[in-house]
Amino acid sequence: MGTSQLTIAEALRLGNEFHRARQFEDAERVYRAILAAQPHHPEANHDLGVLAVQAGKAALGLPFLKTALEARPGTGAYWLDFLEALLAAGQCDAARSVLDQGRRQGLAGPPVDDVAARLETALDRQCRLRALEDLFQAGSYAAMEDQAKRFLERFPESGKGWHLLGLSLVARGDGAAALEPLLRAVATLPNDVDLWDHLGSAYLHQGQPERAAHAFRRALALRPDYPSAHNNLGNALRELGQPQEAMASYRQALRCQPNHAMAHTNLGIMLQSQGQVQAALECHARALALAPANVEAHVNSANALKELGRIEAAVAAYGRALALDPDRLEARTNLLLLEAFSNRLTPQAFLAEARGLDRVLTGQANREGGIASLPRRARQGRRLRVGYVSGDLCGKHPVPFFLGPLLAAHDRRRVEVFLYPTQRARDDTTERLQRLGDHWSPLVGLTDRQAAERVRADGIDVLVDLSGHTRYNRLGIFARRAAPVQAHYLGYCATTGLSAMDYWIGDSVLFPEEEIPPYSEAPWRLPRPYLCYDGREDLPGPAWTPRDNGEIWFGSFNHLSKIQNATVDLWSRILSALPEGKLLLKSGQLDHAANRERMLAAFEGRGISRDRLVLMGQTANWQAHMAAYDLIDVALDPVDAVSGVTTTCDALWMGVPVVTMAGDRLATRMAASLISGLGHGDWVAATPQAYAGLAVALARDVAGRTRLRPRQRERMRASPLTDARDLARSLEDAYEAMVLL
């Protein structure tokens, strides 16, 4: 293109033709070519600025419109278009200044008056928006929500207003209600990067990671170097079960912003899930170096320390999290879970700690309007409505393993079963359990208040907790008295501490009659063992034979968190008394070198050479795991912490005798209940000395064990341990009695 005036004029006419035909890219190309030749050309600057406003990019058009106006200050249309662009860009203060300047230079007329009126409205809107932002920054979310709704009655087209209303609802924990205003906001402001990020976070909190990932990717399409969206996309991918992709997102966030504390600690979470616990701990340390007050990083660090067996350090890390935020439920419940698996606290001291959680949950409920009383519902011949709440209705968790037979055996003439899953994950186990219930009602994405209202609406008579303080628990629902009768059952080994939890279901071994219950719940003793084992008949029978070399192999397949100092002391004493003895430990945690070294060093420090321990990690499948029981002669249950449940049942099913010790806490008596239910109370010791004596005696009785092992599975089939129908009748009787009390 030439630079003569005629050529410029022809080019401008061509650009205007493209512009009128809405061929914006062609028009922009022509206007920019003119400005390359004449940077201050009034018409080209003006028309390019107007084009930017029409494309929804008013802020980009302002410099061109300003240049045009400076070149021709006497052109009224230039003043008006500049003012319109300033309004569209939200620069109301600048627009007022430009309007005043124009009026001093004679700008007047109805179009000017119209702009002035709209400017006053915009200034009022902007002032109100700033007030809403101030309330948000101050944490006054309830007041902000109220004012935002009034603001939107006057300015329903305000994308920013809908955005702020959504943020206030998210901050108050009502992610479900936040979605509608955020969606209205993004429809108005489709190029707002932060808005897409916030919408994704709301979806994620509602248990919709697919939609969350889509929103985060929309944000990244607008700004590829946006660290928050990369970090949040990692969170969505983590929920979708894509660990490698999640870690890639966290690492991309750190490339964009190396000091992003949350990306460091989130990467640590994923590394721990992949077995890289030490590397995870280092990530959390980097996060805390950047943000010492980051509560989540303290909690994540504590979780990693616990996995590494560094109990005291983990307790201290949870303590730091709670010092920063005493109401942080994850820190409080994880600490209680750790204490439940240790012998650090007396039962009375543990109850006192658990009541602290009750105070937090009750306080939250009271701030939401209090806890309404809920009278027992009249039966009038109808079935009893029983609800089971669990975060573990999937995967290989023990709860589905023990819950499945019960659900299948429930008498549907007596009970109507409602299942309330509290985590999003689904698999074949989930599908199987869903078919075994009458109603399936996920609580993912609901606040505790909303979930409690749903349970109330279902008319539940007895609501049963199957999580305790474990991950995905929803004790806040129980704290809000969602059902007239509430009970704790499977899935946890300690008191919940909740004043609203009426009963803890067990048996006479778990709850000895002479015990003064150190629980918030009233013990409910079933007239039989408290659970039922679903022995898999597709497994081959026991193939154990005595070793030709005379070695005796003891074994434990328990989680390493259960194998604490008292257990190592006692097992070392047994090995010392039986020189031909070896100890097989099997746990997925032993796939990690640090855990193997910790176990070997613990026994070596008590005089047991390393060659007397055999360490096994995770096996390829369930069949291989169960076949490993054929390697051991006598199973040893951990003492003074948490006894084995699934591992005890598995060992018994494979014919292995199990030695246990009933301690002073319910957590130490679970294996005793199961073993007694099989009719082998003689394998239950009352003291460490008796435990050691039993283990050595069983080890030396090769002939007795040779007779026992092929027969034990049949004995188990005939025992209450595998009688799901009997368990179901006992629980149904219990539920009916509870609602009458």
XYZ file of C-alpha atoms in Angstrom, residues 91-597:
507
model
C -13.527 3.039 33.583
C -16.277 5.225 34.985
C -14.050 7.722 36.779
C -12.098 8.357 33.580
C -15.374 8.683 31.661
C -16.605 11.362 34.089
C -13.357 13.298 33.614
C -13.614 13.070 29.796
C -17.280 14.120 29.873
C -16.477 17.183 31.991
C -13.653 18.083 29.620
C -15.926 17.713 26.573
C -18.654 19.868 28.067
C -16.123 22.616 28.746
C -15.321 22.486 25.039
C -18.973 22.775 24.054
C -20.034 19.133 23.878
C -23.819 19.069 24.285
C -27.071 17.633 22.993
C -29.382 14.661 23.675
C -26.732 11.980 22.917
C -24.424 13.613 25.446
C -27.202 13.775 28.029
C -27.905 10.077 27.437
C -24.254 9.178 27.988
C -24.195 11.331 31.123
C -27.259 9.547 32.546
C -25.785 6.145 31.824
C -22.505 7.269 33.342
C -24.235 8.213 36.598
C -25.898 4.796 36.661
C -22.574 3.129 35.931
C -20.851 5.126 38.671
C -23.552 4.064 41.106
C -23.120 0.455 39.960
C -19.353 0.686 40.263
C -19.612 2.147 43.758
C -21.925 -0.664 44.820
C -19.620 -3.271 43.290
C -16.688 -1.847 45.226
C -18.752 -2.100 48.400
C -19.469 -5.757 47.619
C -15.776 -6.407 47.035
C -14.949 -4.761 50.361
C -17.440 -7.046 52.139
C -15.881 -10.072 50.447
C -12.377 -9.068 51.502
C -13.639 -8.550 55.071
C -15.174 -12.031 55.134
C -18.700 -10.652 55.664
C -20.225 -13.210 53.322
C -23.796 -13.171 54.648
C -24.046 -9.381 54.347
C -22.356 -9.535 50.961
C -24.857 -12.128 49.718
C -27.789 -9.978 50.848
C -26.408 -6.814 49.243
C -25.439 -8.651 46.053
C -29.014 -9.859 45.601
C -30.344 -6.312 46.048
C -27.708 -5.021 43.626
C -28.737 -7.572 40.998
C -32.392 -6.593 41.312
C -31.327 -3.183 40.003
C -28.536 -4.322 37.661
C -29.511 -7.830 36.477
C -27.146 -7.573 33.504
C -24.054 -7.115 35.697
C -21.725 -10.045 35.150
C -19.498 -8.771 37.940
C -22.469 -8.724 40.309
C -23.370 -12.335 39.514
C -19.708 -13.270 39.915
C -19.531 -11.717 43.378
C -22.788 -13.367 44.447
C -21.376 -16.720 43.371
C -18.175 -16.105 45.322
C -20.127 -15.239 48.465
C -22.132 -18.463 48.207
C -18.978 -20.532 47.685
C -17.366 -18.867 50.690
C -20.412 -19.760 52.799
C -20.111 -23.396 51.719
C -23.132 -23.428 49.410
C -21.429 -24.465 46.197
C -24.652 -25.817 44.703
C -26.369 -22.438 44.942
C -23.234 -20.703 43.610
C -23.342 -22.437 40.244
C -26.323 -20.525 38.826
C -24.925 -17.013 39.468
C -21.480 -18.048 38.244
C -22.963 -19.459 35.051
C -24.936 -16.234 34.516
C -21.730 -14.298 35.087
C -19.700 -16.303 32.587
C -22.455 -15.905 29.985
C -22.017 -12.136 30.350
C -18.229 -12.118 30.740
C -16.958 -15.048 28.624
C -13.409 -13.673 28.511
C -12.984 -13.271 32.279
C -10.185 -15.680 33.201
C -10.736 -15.487 36.957
C -14.429 -16.179 36.487
C -13.777 -19.431 34.603
C -11.346 -20.435 37.350
C -13.929 -19.720 40.051
C -16.646 -21.570 38.143
C -14.351 -24.588 37.886
C -13.683 -24.482 41.618
C -17.421 -24.400 42.330
C -17.963 -27.417 40.081
C -15.118 -29.223 41.828
C -16.577 -28.581 45.280
C -19.876 -29.952 43.981
C -18.257 -33.232 42.984
C -18.368 -32.485 39.244
C -14.687 -32.754 38.217
C -15.415 -33.218 34.501
C -17.188 -29.860 34.283
C -14.558 -28.345 36.549
C -11.771 -29.484 34.224
C -13.622 -27.966 31.251
C -13.897 -24.608 33.039
C -10.227 -24.599 34.032
C -9.243 -25.389 30.441
C -11.378 -22.461 29.244
C -9.430 -20.233 31.626
C -6.136 -21.590 30.302
C -7.230 -21.065 26.707
C -7.581 -17.383 27.586
C -4.374 -17.228 29.625
C -2.013 -20.213 29.176
C 0.342 -19.013 31.910
C -2.365 -18.785 34.607
C -0.933 -20.733 37.607
C -4.173 -20.925 39.601
C -6.021 -22.618 36.744
C -3.170 -25.105 36.203
C -3.208 -25.953 39.923
C -6.979 -26.296 40.012
C -7.005 -28.371 36.835
C -4.617 -30.703 38.652
C -7.160 -31.000 41.470
C -9.905 -31.896 38.992
C -7.704 -34.471 37.275
C -6.843 -35.949 40.672
C -10.556 -36.434 41.358
C -10.953 -38.001 37.918
C -8.341 -40.620 38.787
C -5.672 -39.289 36.406
C -2.600 -39.003 38.674
C 0.039 -38.482 35.999
C -1.971 -35.760 34.281
C -2.673 -34.124 37.646
C 1.029 -34.029 38.509
C 1.778 -32.544 35.087
C -0.721 -29.743 35.805
C 0.805 -29.010 39.209
C 4.273 -28.892 37.669
C 3.015 -26.541 34.956
C 1.591 -24.273 37.670
C 5.025 -24.227 39.297
C 6.713 -23.397 35.995
C 4.375 -20.407 35.731
C 4.812 -19.452 39.392
C 7.611 -21.280 41.278
C 6.441 -19.895 44.631
C 2.883 -21.269 44.309
C 2.540 -22.938 47.721
C -0.671 -24.828 46.963
C 0.781 -26.341 43.799
C 3.750 -27.614 45.827
C 1.574 -29.271 48.478
C -0.891 -30.640 45.901
C 1.990 -32.191 44.004
C 3.027 -33.713 47.325
C -0.411 -35.284 47.758
C -0.120 -36.956 44.372
C 3.440 -38.128 44.980
C 2.317 -39.739 48.231
C -0.539 -41.481 46.424
C 2.073 -42.926 44.061
C 4.194 -44.227 46.941
C 6.797 -41.442 46.869
C 6.211 -40.396 50.465
C 9.609 -38.827 51.145
C 9.373 -36.753 47.969
C 5.864 -35.742 49.034
C 7.145 -34.572 52.401
C 9.739 -32.412 50.643
C 6.981 -30.804 48.544
C 5.009 -29.950 51.666
C 8.156 -28.511 53.255
C 8.639 -26.230 50.236
C 5.013 -25.127 50.493
C 5.422 -24.298 54.177
C 8.656 -22.416 53.549
C 6.678 -20.219 51.145
C 3.515 -20.013 53.262
C 4.080 -20.946 56.925
C 0.419 -20.256 57.729
C -0.912 -22.609 55.035
C -3.115 -24.940 57.082
C -3.609 -27.421 54.256
C 0.145 -27.852 53.806
C 0.531 -28.554 57.538
C -2.198 -31.217 57.310
C -0.667 -32.771 54.198
C 2.758 -32.792 55.831
C 1.271 -34.544 58.863
C -0.348 -37.150 56.611
C 3.007 -37.917 54.995
C 4.774 -38.083 58.355
C 2.144 -40.527 59.584
C 2.687 -42.710 56.513
C 6.411 -42.747 57.286
C 5.708 -43.854 60.853
C 6.899 -40.579 62.372
C 3.961 -40.367 64.742
C 5.213 -37.673 67.114
C 6.156 -35.405 64.216
C 2.758 -36.005 62.603
C 0.946 -35.110 65.831
C 2.971 -31.897 66.053
C 2.129 -30.994 62.436
C -1.590 -31.528 63.012
C -1.239 -29.398 66.134
C 0.282 -26.553 64.110
C -2.616 -26.755 61.660
C -5.151 -26.547 64.481
C -3.292 -23.679 66.132
C -3.769 -21.749 62.887
C -7.383 -22.849 62.396
C -9.046 -24.625 65.352
C -12.138 -25.318 63.234
C -10.298 -27.095 60.407
C -12.163 -30.402 60.329
C -9.620 -32.271 58.228
C -6.841 -31.545 60.709
C -9.006 -32.454 63.680
C -10.371 -35.709 62.245
C -6.978 -36.816 60.890
C -5.415 -36.222 64.294
C -8.178 -38.235 65.947
C -7.677 -41.028 63.410
C -3.963 -41.078 64.179
C -4.615 -41.143 67.926
C -7.143 -43.948 67.473
C -4.426 -46.041 65.825
C -1.885 -45.308 68.553
C -1.734 -45.942 72.265
C -0.643 -42.414 73.133
C -3.907 -41.440 74.826
C -6.002 -43.168 77.436
C -9.595 -43.882 76.369
C -10.748 -41.024 78.584
C -8.226 -38.607 77.072
C -9.230 -39.672 73.561
C -12.881 -39.013 74.388
C -11.966 -35.511 75.552
C -10.196 -34.849 72.232
C -13.126 -36.251 70.252
C -15.548 -34.010 72.125
C -13.542 -31.092 70.743
C -14.711 -32.122 67.276
C -18.272 -32.261 68.579
C -17.960 -28.678 69.809
C -16.741 -27.522 66.390
C -19.521 -29.311 64.491
C -22.217 -28.228 66.924
C -20.945 -24.654 66.751
C -21.168 -24.703 62.960
C -24.716 -26.034 63.127
C -25.742 -23.379 65.646
C -24.327 -20.630 63.439
C -26.519 -21.963 60.624
C -29.654 -21.590 62.702
C -29.401 -24.294 65.332
C -30.278 -27.980 65.538
C -33.977 -28.750 65.418
C -35.319 -31.576 67.529
C -36.526 -34.597 65.597
C -39.134 -36.825 67.235
C -39.381 -40.493 66.393
C -41.791 -41.118 63.529
C -44.925 -43.198 63.981
C -44.481 -46.644 62.426
C -48.122 -47.603 61.766
C -47.072 -50.951 60.366
C -44.603 -49.551 57.841
C -41.055 -50.767 57.324
C -38.239 -49.216 59.322
C -36.174 -46.792 57.241
C -32.456 -47.367 57.818
C -29.765 -45.180 56.244
C -26.089 -46.092 55.951
C -23.634 -43.189 55.479
C -20.154 -44.058 54.211
C -17.258 -42.613 52.263
C -15.959 -46.071 51.388
C -18.592 -47.662 49.166
C -16.000 -48.413 46.497
C -12.627 -50.023 45.917
C -10.968 -52.526 48.221
C -11.894 -50.866 51.499
C -13.054 -53.296 54.229
C -16.425 -51.569 54.699
C -17.982 -52.836 51.417
C -16.541 -56.259 52.157
C -18.454 -56.503 55.440
C -21.455 -54.369 54.448
C -22.327 -56.286 51.280
C -23.486 -59.520 52.959
C -25.538 -57.522 55.462
C -27.338 -55.538 52.753
C -28.102 -58.711 50.820
C -29.501 -60.387 53.947
C -31.662 -57.515 55.211
C -35.315 -58.527 55.442
C -37.095 -56.086 53.139
C -40.342 -56.814 54.942
C -38.804 -55.181 58.031
C -36.412 -52.535 56.710
C -36.107 -50.152 53.780
C -32.425 -49.467 53.085
C -31.052 -46.062 52.056
C -27.386 -45.797 51.054
C -25.694 -42.393 51.310
C -22.227 -42.395 49.671
C -20.042 -39.425 50.580
C -17.347 -39.674 47.923
C -17.660 -39.454 44.190
C -15.569 -42.474 43.104
C -17.465 -45.358 41.523
C -16.381 -48.820 40.468
C -17.703 -52.381 40.319
C -17.950 -52.460 44.120
C -20.109 -49.331 44.046
C -22.398 -50.822 41.413
C -22.801 -54.013 43.442
C -23.638 -52.166 46.660
C -26.060 -49.837 44.891
C -28.011 -52.849 43.641
C -28.194 -54.198 47.208
C -29.917 -51.083 48.599
C -33.427 -49.798 48.024
C -32.341 -46.172 47.585
C -29.031 -44.619 46.516
C -28.618 -40.947 47.433
C -25.107 -39.452 47.061
C -24.294 -36.611 49.441
C -21.250 -35.378 47.498
C -21.404 -31.635 46.903
C -24.004 -30.996 49.598
C -23.176 -29.034 52.715
C -23.742 -30.811 56.016
C -26.900 -28.782 56.465
C -28.221 -29.674 53.019
C -27.322 -33.339 53.485
C -29.047 -33.452 56.872
C -32.147 -31.910 55.303
C -32.115 -34.586 52.594
C -31.892 -37.375 55.177
C -34.730 -35.791 57.141
C -36.809 -35.531 53.973
C -36.240 -39.256 53.385
C -37.827 -39.925 56.769
C -34.963 -42.048 58.071
C -35.648 -43.751 61.399
C -32.106 -44.970 62.107
C -29.041 -43.364 60.504
C -25.843 -45.420 60.720
C -22.319 -44.000 60.390
C -19.743 -46.251 58.700
C -16.773 -43.858 58.633
C -16.031 -42.402 62.056
C -13.102 -40.010 61.738
C -11.771 -41.546 58.510
C -11.546 -39.788 55.170
C -14.825 -38.693 53.545
C -16.667 -38.871 56.871
C -19.739 -36.662 57.216
C -20.102 -36.494 60.972
C -21.427 -32.963 60.530
C -24.658 -34.520 59.241
C -25.036 -36.499 62.449
C -24.185 -33.437 64.548
C -27.222 -31.777 62.960
C -29.499 -34.614 64.137
C -30.521 -35.870 60.693
C -32.472 -38.821 62.121
C -34.276 -39.568 65.397
C -31.847 -42.411 66.132
C -28.192 -42.253 65.084
C -25.625 -45.005 65.541
C -21.981 -45.686 64.748
C -21.129 -49.151 63.438
C -18.437 -50.367 61.009
C -15.466 -48.523 59.532
C -13.812 -47.113 62.646
C -12.465 -48.279 65.971
C -13.029 -45.392 68.402
C -15.726 -43.131 69.747
C -16.899 -40.373 67.426
C -17.202 -37.981 70.377
C -20.541 -36.693 69.069
C -23.246 -35.901 71.584
C -25.806 -36.558 68.830
C -24.523 -40.099 68.149
C -26.841 -42.224 70.264
C -25.323 -45.698 70.003
C -22.196 -47.594 69.057
C -23.069 -51.058 67.775
C -20.795 -53.907 68.848
C -20.959 -57.055 70.937
C -20.116 -58.284 74.418
C -16.425 -58.760 73.582
C -16.060 -55.231 72.254
C -18.113 -53.831 75.143
C -17.477 -55.904 78.297
C -20.330 -55.576 80.776
C -17.968 -54.490 83.540
C -16.448 -51.650 81.515
C -17.284 -48.030 82.282
C -17.776 -46.806 78.695
C -15.321 -44.032 77.778
C -17.487 -43.185 74.775
C -19.932 -40.448 73.826
C -22.241 -43.169 72.479
C -24.161 -45.738 74.502
C -22.820 -49.237 73.733
C -25.301 -51.534 71.987
C -24.343 -55.186 72.333
C -25.490 -57.590 69.634
C -26.025 -61.191 70.819
C -23.375 -62.424 68.349
C -20.123 -61.210 66.732
C -20.629 -57.676 65.479
C -19.908 -58.356 61.809
C -20.061 -61.008 59.113
C -17.214 -62.192 56.882
C -17.909 -62.925 53.232
C -15.477 -65.762 52.627
C -14.732 -66.060 48.947
C -15.446 -69.568 47.800
C -13.498 -69.059 44.578
C -10.250 -69.109 46.548
C -8.414 -72.430 46.684
C -8.312 -74.174 50.031
C -5.308 -73.813 52.322
C -2.162 -75.361 50.819
C 0.061 -74.965 53.907
C 2.458 -77.698 54.956
C 5.097 -77.681 57.732
C 8.580 -76.725 56.570
C 11.068 -79.534 56.224
C 13.835 -77.458 57.844
C 11.827 -76.975 61.033
C 11.437 -73.200 60.646
C 8.343 -71.601 62.126
C 7.041 -68.535 60.326
C 4.928 -66.064 62.231
C 3.163 -63.443 60.155
C 1.154 -60.243 60.110
C -0.499 -58.679 57.064
C -1.626 -55.564 58.953
C -1.070 -51.927 58.057
C 2.260 -50.798 59.493
C 0.571 -48.051 61.518
C -0.727 -50.822 63.782
C 2.745 -52.232 64.440
C 3.965 -49.914 67.169
C 6.570 -50.209 69.910
C 4.595 -52.486 72.234
C 3.928 -54.868 69.343
C 7.566 -54.896 68.217
C 8.648 -55.535 71.819
C 6.301 -58.497 72.186
C 7.021 -60.041 68.810
C 10.758 -59.697 69.432
C 10.290 -61.526 72.726
C 8.519 -64.362 70.894
C 11.261 -64.611 68.262
C 13.905 -64.637 70.986
C 12.115 -67.528 72.693
C 11.918 -69.483 69.439
C 15.291 -69.429 67.638
C 13.834 -71.296 64.655
C 11.190 -68.613 64.232
C 10.918 -66.025 61.466
C 8.478 -63.166 60.987
C 6.766 -62.371 57.683
C 5.365 -58.850 57.429
C 3.191 -58.065 54.414
C 1.835 -54.594 53.622
C 1.686 -52.317 50.615
C 3.668 -49.820 52.688
C 6.638 -52.179 52.508
C 7.014 -51.316 48.844
C 8.742 -48.172 50.178
C 12.404 -48.509 51.142
C 12.048 -46.140 54.101
C 9.372 -48.327 55.659
C 11.368 -51.515 55.083
C 14.382 -49.983 56.789
